[in-house]
């Protein structure tokens, strides 16, 4: 009985003591993390479309570079695979966390607009990058003029082909505003010629495999397709796979989007005829610089278009672009 009493006393002492040590350590850990974070002037967040996507990785690279120059911390966060719901939930979480500024792909969902208002009420500016939603109340947009970029693709198709053409479009996501704008620009452009017809549009869900399958399906249904236009970064290489799979008698003309290394490689091999260049790294740099200026109470214009233009194999040597696109070519 005596021993039991001693034992319970020991337990009574040990339990709260270990809890104190554990939580004490946790508290200390959190504090030391906060101290590290406090050495930055601002904490900005970049909400990406897909964390591992090479195109978004370039936006991240530029954004991190610029943040470092402004003694700011840039957090890169988003879904593994494109997911609007998850991006909206992340945006909401970042507002609740009280970060200093948010840069995100623009979404045309009503909730997006509501969240931007919520952020504004808490004095957190939200900017769009890559894809805009001008009606949402966002602070500013940095990225390609997407309508113009699609228009340029159509113009190149007119210039480079002869006789009647039947075009299949592989669109990244038909719900994404930038993809819709590219398609609209392309459509308006080819409508200026009476020999080019857009016969079908299929979605790739912004994956190479999705683009290959969509191309395969389109060629199966319309074996008379003579040209393809891919509107997002991995569509071009997917189109090449789909065409290889179907082996049409004559290879369709292919115009892609973006200048990721795989696309340039396929252009050098002669499988892609041209591509629309975007400058994601520049988008990241600009977006953070403008966010910083905003925090410094400087005036920032609502729209900053980064360059775009058409690249073909004559602009590439050993997988690298040799001729930079002329600034403002598409503006
Ligand atoms: C688009 C992005 C998209 C990416 C997908 C780019 O062309 O601008 O919005 O996330 O392609 O790979």
Coordinates of C-alpha atoms and ligand atoms in Angstrom, one line a residue:
X1 CA 0.0 0.0 0.0
X2 CA 2.8 2.3 1.0
X3 CA 4.7 1.4 -2.2
X4 CA 1.5 1.9 -4.3
X5 CA 1.1 5.3 -2.8
X6 CA 4.7 6.2 -3.6
X7 CA 4.3 4.8 -7.2
X8 CA 1.1 6.8 -7.9
X9 CA 2.8 9.9 -6.5
X10 CA 5.7 9.3 -8.9
X11 CA 3.3 8.9 -11.8
X12 CA 1.4 12.0 -10.7
X13 CA 4.6 13.9 -10.9
X14 CA 6.0 12.3 -14.0
X15 CA 3.0 12.8 -16.3
X16 CA 2.7 16.6 -16.0
X17 CA 6.4 16.9 -16.0
X18 CA 6.8 15.1 -19.3
X19 CA 3.9 17.1 -20.7
X20 CA 5.6 20.3 -19.6
X21 CA 8.8 19.3 -21.3
X22 CA 7.0 18.2 -24.5
X23 CA 4.8 21.3 -24.9
X24 CA 7.5 23.5 -23.7
X25 CA 9.7 22.3 -26.5
X26 CA 6.9 22.7 -29.0
X27 CA 6.3 26.2 -27.9
X28 CA 9.9 27.0 -28.1
X29 CA 10.1 25.4 -31.6
X30 CA 7.2 27.6 -32.9
X31 CA 8.7 30.7 -31.4
X32 CA 12.1 30.0 -33.0
X33 CA 10.3 29.5 -36.4
X34 CA 8.5 32.8 -36.0
X35 CA 11.7 34.6 -35.1
X36 CA 13.2 33.3 -38.3
X37 CA 10.1 34.5 -40.3
X38 CA 10.3 37.9 -38.6
X39 CA 13.6 38.6 -40.1
X40 CA 11.8 39.1 -43.5
X41 CA 10.1 42.3 -44.4
X42 CA 7.1 40.6 -46.1
X43 CA 5.7 37.1 -46.4
X44 CA 4.2 36.7 -49.9
X45 CA 2.5 33.6 -51.3
X46 CA 2.4 32.3 -54.8
X47 CA -0.6 29.9 -55.3
X48 CA 0.3 27.8 -58.3
X49 CA -1.9 25.8 -60.7
X50 CA 0.2 22.6 -60.1
X51 CA 3.2 22.5 -57.8
X52 CA 5.3 20.2 -60.0
X53 CA 4.4 21.8 -63.4
X54 CA 7.6 23.0 -65.2
X55 CA 5.9 26.2 -66.4
X56 CA 4.8 27.1 -62.9
X57 CA 8.3 26.2 -61.5
X58 CA 9.6 29.0 -63.7
X59 CA 7.2 31.5 -62.3
X60 CA 8.3 30.3 -58.9
X61 CA 11.9 30.7 -59.8
X62 CA 11.4 34.3 -60.9
X63 CA 9.2 35.1 -57.9
X64 CA 11.7 33.7 -55.4
X65 CA 14.6 35.6 -57.0
X66 CA 12.7 38.9 -56.8
X67 CA 11.5 38.2 -53.2
X68 CA 15.1 37.6 -52.1
X69 CA 16.0 41.1 -53.5
X70 CA 13.3 42.7 -51.3
X71 CA 14.2 40.7 -48.2
X72 CA 10.8 39.0 -48.5
X73 CA 9.8 35.4 -48.1
X74 CA 8.0 33.7 -51.0
X75 CA 6.0 30.7 -50.2
X76 CA 5.1 28.5 -53.2
X77 CA 2.0 26.4 -52.6
X78 CA -0.9 24.7 -54.6
X79 CA -2.4 21.4 -55.7
X80 CA -0.4 18.5 -57.1
X81 CA -2.8 18.2 -60.0
X82 CA -4.9 21.1 -61.2
X83 CA -7.9 21.6 -58.9
X84 CA -9.8 24.8 -58.6
X85 CA -11.5 23.9 -55.3
X86 CA -8.2 23.2 -53.7
X87 CA -6.7 26.5 -55.0
X88 CA -9.7 28.4 -53.6
X89 CA -9.3 26.6 -50.2
X90 CA -5.6 27.5 -50.2
X91 CA -6.4 31.1 -51.0
X92 CA -8.9 31.2 -48.1
X93 CA -6.3 29.6 -45.7
X94 CA -3.6 32.2 -46.7
X95 CA -6.0 35.0 -46.1
X96 CA -6.8 33.6 -42.6
X97 CA -3.0 33.2 -42.0
X98 CA -2.7 37.0 -42.6
X99 CA 0.1 36.9 -45.1
X100 CA 1.3 40.2 -46.6
X101 CA 0.3 39.6 -50.3
X102 CA -1.0 36.8 -52.5
X103 CA -0.2 36.1 -56.1
X104 CA -2.4 33.5 -57.8
X105 CA -3.7 32.2 -61.1
X106 CA -6.9 34.1 -61.7
X107 CA -10.1 32.0 -61.4
X108 CA -13.5 32.8 -62.9
X109 CA -15.4 31.2 -60.0
X110 CA -17.7 33.4 -57.9
X111 CA -15.9 32.3 -54.8
X112 CA -12.7 33.8 -56.1
X113 CA -14.3 37.3 -56.2
X114 CA -15.7 36.8 -52.7
X115 CA -12.2 35.7 -51.4
X116 CA -10.6 38.7 -53.0
X117 CA -13.1 40.9 -51.1
X118 CA -12.4 39.1 -47.9
X119 CA -8.6 39.6 -48.4
X120 CA -9.2 43.3 -49.2
X121 CA -11.1 43.7 -45.9
X122 CA -8.0 42.4 -44.1
X123 CA -5.7 44.6 -46.2
X124 CA -4.1 41.7 -48.0
X125 CA -3.6 42.5 -51.7
X126 CA -4.3 39.7 -54.2
X127 CA -2.7 39.8 -57.7
X128 CA -3.3 37.5 -60.6
X129 CA -0.5 35.9 -62.6
X130 CA -0.7 33.9 -65.9
X131 CA -4.5 34.1 -66.0
X132 CA -6.5 37.2 -65.2
X133 CA -10.0 37.9 -63.9
X134 CA -10.2 41.6 -64.4
X135 CA -13.7 41.8 -62.8
X136 CA -12.6 40.1 -59.6
X137 CA -11.2 43.2 -57.8
X138 CA -7.6 41.8 -57.9
X139 CA -4.9 44.4 -57.4
X140 CA -3.1 43.8 -60.7
X141 CA -2.4 41.2 -63.4
X142 CA 1.0 40.1 -64.7
X143 CA 1.2 37.7 -67.7
X144 CA 0.6 37.2 -71.3
X145 CA -2.1 39.0 -73.3
X146 CA -3.8 35.6 -73.9
X147 CA -6.2 36.8 -76.6
X148 CA -3.4 38.3 -78.5
X149 CA -1.2 35.2 -78.1
X150 CA -4.0 33.0 -79.6
X151 CA -4.5 35.5 -82.4
X152 CA -0.8 35.3 -83.3
X153 CA -1.0 31.5 -83.4
X154 CA -3.8 31.7 -85.9
X155 CA -2.0 34.3 -88.0
X156 CA 1.1 32.0 -88.2
X157 CA -1.1 29.1 -89.3
X158 CA -2.5 31.2 -92.1
X159 CA 1.0 32.3 -93.2
X160 CA 2.5 28.9 -93.1
X161 CA -0.2 26.8 -94.8
X162 CA -1.7 26.6 -98.3
X163 CA -5.1 25.4 -99.4
X164 CA -8.1 24.4 -97.2
X165 CA -7.2 23.5 -93.6
X166 CA -9.1 21.6 -90.9
X167 CA -7.9 22.4 -87.4
X168 CA -8.2 20.4 -84.2
X169 CA -7.5 22.4 -81.0
X170 CA -6.2 20.7 -77.9
X171 CA -7.2 23.0 -75.0
X172 CA -5.6 22.7 -71.6
X173 CA -8.8 23.3 -69.5
X174 CA -11.9 24.6 -71.1
X175 CA -12.8 26.2 -67.7
X176 CA -9.6 28.3 -67.5
X177 CA -9.9 31.9 -68.6
X178 CA -6.5 32.1 -70.3
X179 CA -7.3 29.0 -72.4
X180 CA -10.6 30.4 -73.5
X181 CA -9.0 33.7 -74.4
X182 CA -6.3 31.9 -76.5
X183 CA -9.0 30.0 -78.3
X184 CA -11.1 33.1 -78.9
X185 CA -8.0 34.9 -80.3
X186 CA -7.1 32.0 -82.5
X187 CA -10.7 31.6 -83.8
X188 CA -11.0 35.3 -84.7
X189 CA -7.7 35.2 -86.4
X190 CA -8.4 32.1 -88.6
X191 CA -11.8 33.6 -89.5
X192 CA -10.0 36.3 -91.3
X193 CA -9.1 33.6 -93.9
X194 CA -11.8 31.7 -95.6
X195 CA -9.8 28.5 -96.1
X196 CA -9.2 27.6 -92.4
X197 CA -11.9 25.8 -90.4
X198 CA -11.8 24.9 -86.7
X199 CA -13.5 21.5 -86.7
X200 CA -13.2 20.3 -83.1
X201 CA -11.8 21.1 -79.6
X202 CA -10.7 18.5 -77.1
X203 CA -9.4 19.0 -73.5
X204 CA -6.0 17.7 -72.3
X205 CA -6.4 18.6 -68.6
X206 CA -3.0 20.2 -69.0
X207 CA -1.1 16.8 -69.1
X208 CA 1.0 15.4 -71.8
X209 CA -0.9 12.1 -71.7
X210 CA -4.2 13.9 -71.8
X211 CA -3.1 15.8 -74.9
X212 CA -1.9 12.6 -76.6
X213 CA -5.2 10.9 -75.9
X214 CA -7.2 13.9 -77.0
X215 CA -5.2 14.1 -80.3
X216 CA -5.6 10.4 -80.9
X217 CA -9.4 10.7 -80.4
X218 CA -9.7 13.8 -82.6
X219 CA -7.8 12.0 -85.4
X220 CA -9.9 9.0 -85.1
X221 CA -13.1 11.0 -85.4
X222 CA -11.7 13.4 -88.0
X223 CA -9.0 11.7 -90.0
X224 CA -9.0 14.8 -92.3
X225 CA -7.5 17.1 -89.7
X226 CA -4.6 19.0 -91.3
X227 CA -3.4 21.1 -88.4
X228 CA -3.3 21.1 -84.6
X229 CA -3.1 24.0 -82.1
X230 CA -2.2 23.2 -78.4
X231 CA -3.1 25.9 -76.0
X232 CA -1.2 25.0 -72.9
X233 CA 2.5 24.2 -72.1
X234 CA 2.4 20.3 -72.4
X235 CA -0.1 20.1 -75.2
X236 CA 2.4 20.3 -78.0
X237 CA 4.5 17.3 -76.9
X238 CA 1.2 15.4 -76.3
X239 CA 0.0 16.2 -79.8
X240 CA 3.3 14.8 -81.2
X241 CA 2.7 11.5 -79.3
X242 CA -0.9 11.3 -80.5
X243 CA 0.1 11.8 -84.1
X244 CA 2.8 9.2 -83.8
X245 CA 0.3 6.8 -82.5
X246 CA -2.2 7.4 -85.3
X247 CA 0.4 7.6 -88.1
X248 CA -1.7 9.8 -90.5
X249 CA -0.6 9.7 -94.2
X250 CA 0.5 13.3 -93.9
X251 CA 1.7 14.8 -90.6
X252 CA -0.6 17.7 -89.6
X253 CA 0.9 21.2 -89.1
X254 CA 1.5 21.6 -85.3
X255 CA 1.5 24.9 -83.4
X256 CA 2.1 24.6 -79.7
X257 CA 2.3 26.8 -76.7
X258 CA 5.3 27.8 -74.5
X259 CA 9.0 27.2 -74.9
X260 CA 9.7 24.5 -72.3
X261 CA 12.8 22.4 -73.3
X262 CA 10.7 19.3 -74.5
X263 CA 8.8 21.5 -76.9
X264 CA 11.9 23.1 -78.3
X265 CA 13.4 19.6 -78.7
X266 CA 10.4 18.4 -80.7
X267 CA 10.7 21.6 -82.9
X268 CA 14.3 20.9 -83.6
X269 CA 13.4 17.3 -84.6
X270 CA 10.8 18.7 -87.0
X271 CA 7.7 17.4 -85.1
X272 CA 6.3 20.8 -84.1
X273 CA 6.3 23.7 -86.6
X274 CA 6.0 26.7 -84.3
X275 CA 5.1 27.7 -80.7
X276 CA 3.8 30.7 -78.9
X277 CA 6.4 31.9 -76.4
X278 CA 5.6 33.0 -72.9
X279 CA 8.0 34.3 -70.3
X280 CA 6.9 32.7 -67.0
X281 CA 10.1 33.6 -65.1
X282 CA 9.6 37.2 -66.0
X283 CA 6.0 36.9 -64.8
X284 CA 7.3 35.8 -61.4
X285 CA 9.8 38.6 -61.1
X286 CA 7.4 41.3 -62.2
X287 CA 4.6 40.0 -59.9
X288 CA 6.7 40.1 -56.8
X289 CA 8.3 43.5 -57.7
X290 CA 4.8 45.0 -58.2
X291 CA 3.5 43.5 -55.0
X292 CA 6.5 45.0 -53.2
X293 CA 5.8 48.4 -54.7
X294 CA 2.2 48.1 -53.6
X295 CA 3.2 47.4 -50.1
X296 CA 5.4 50.5 -50.3
X297 CA 2.3 52.5 -51.2
X298 CA 3.5 53.1 -54.7
X299 CA 1.2 53.3 -57.7
X300 CA 0.9 50.1 -59.7
X301 CA -0.9 49.8 -63.0
X302 CA -3.7 47.2 -63.1
X303 CA -2.3 45.2 -66.1
X304 CA 1.3 44.3 -66.9
X305 CA 1.5 42.2 -70.1
X306 CA 4.7 40.2 -70.4
X307 CA 6.1 39.5 -73.9
X308 CA 4.8 36.9 -76.3
X309 CA 5.6 36.0 -79.9
X310 CA 6.0 33.1 -82.3
X311 CA 9.1 30.9 -82.2
X312 CA 10.1 28.3 -84.8
X313 CA 13.0 26.0 -85.4
X314 CA 15.1 28.8 -87.0
X315 CA 15.1 30.4 -83.5
X316 CA 16.6 27.3 -81.8
X317 CA 20.1 25.9 -81.7
X318 CA 20.9 22.8 -79.6
X319 CA 17.8 23.0 -77.6
X320 CA 18.2 26.7 -76.7
X321 CA 16.5 29.8 -78.0
X322 CA 19.0 31.8 -79.9
X323 CA 16.9 34.8 -80.9
X324 CA 15.0 36.4 -78.1
X325 CA 11.5 37.5 -79.1
X326 CA 11.2 41.2 -79.7
X327 CA 9.8 43.0 -76.7
X328 CA 6.2 43.9 -76.9
X329 CA 5.7 42.1 -80.2
X330 CA 2.2 41.1 -79.4
X331 CA 1.0 44.2 -77.6
Ligands
LIG1 C1 -0.6 28.2 -69.2 C2 -0.9 27.9 -67.7 C3 -1.0 26.4 -67.5 C4 0.2 25.7 -68.1 C5 -0.1 24.2 -68.0 C6 0.5 27.4 -69.7 O1 0.6 27.6 -71.1 O2 -0.3 29.6 -69.3 O3 -2.0 28.5 -67.3 O4 -1.0 26.1 -66.1 O5 0.3 26.0 -69.5 O6 1.0 23.4 -68.4

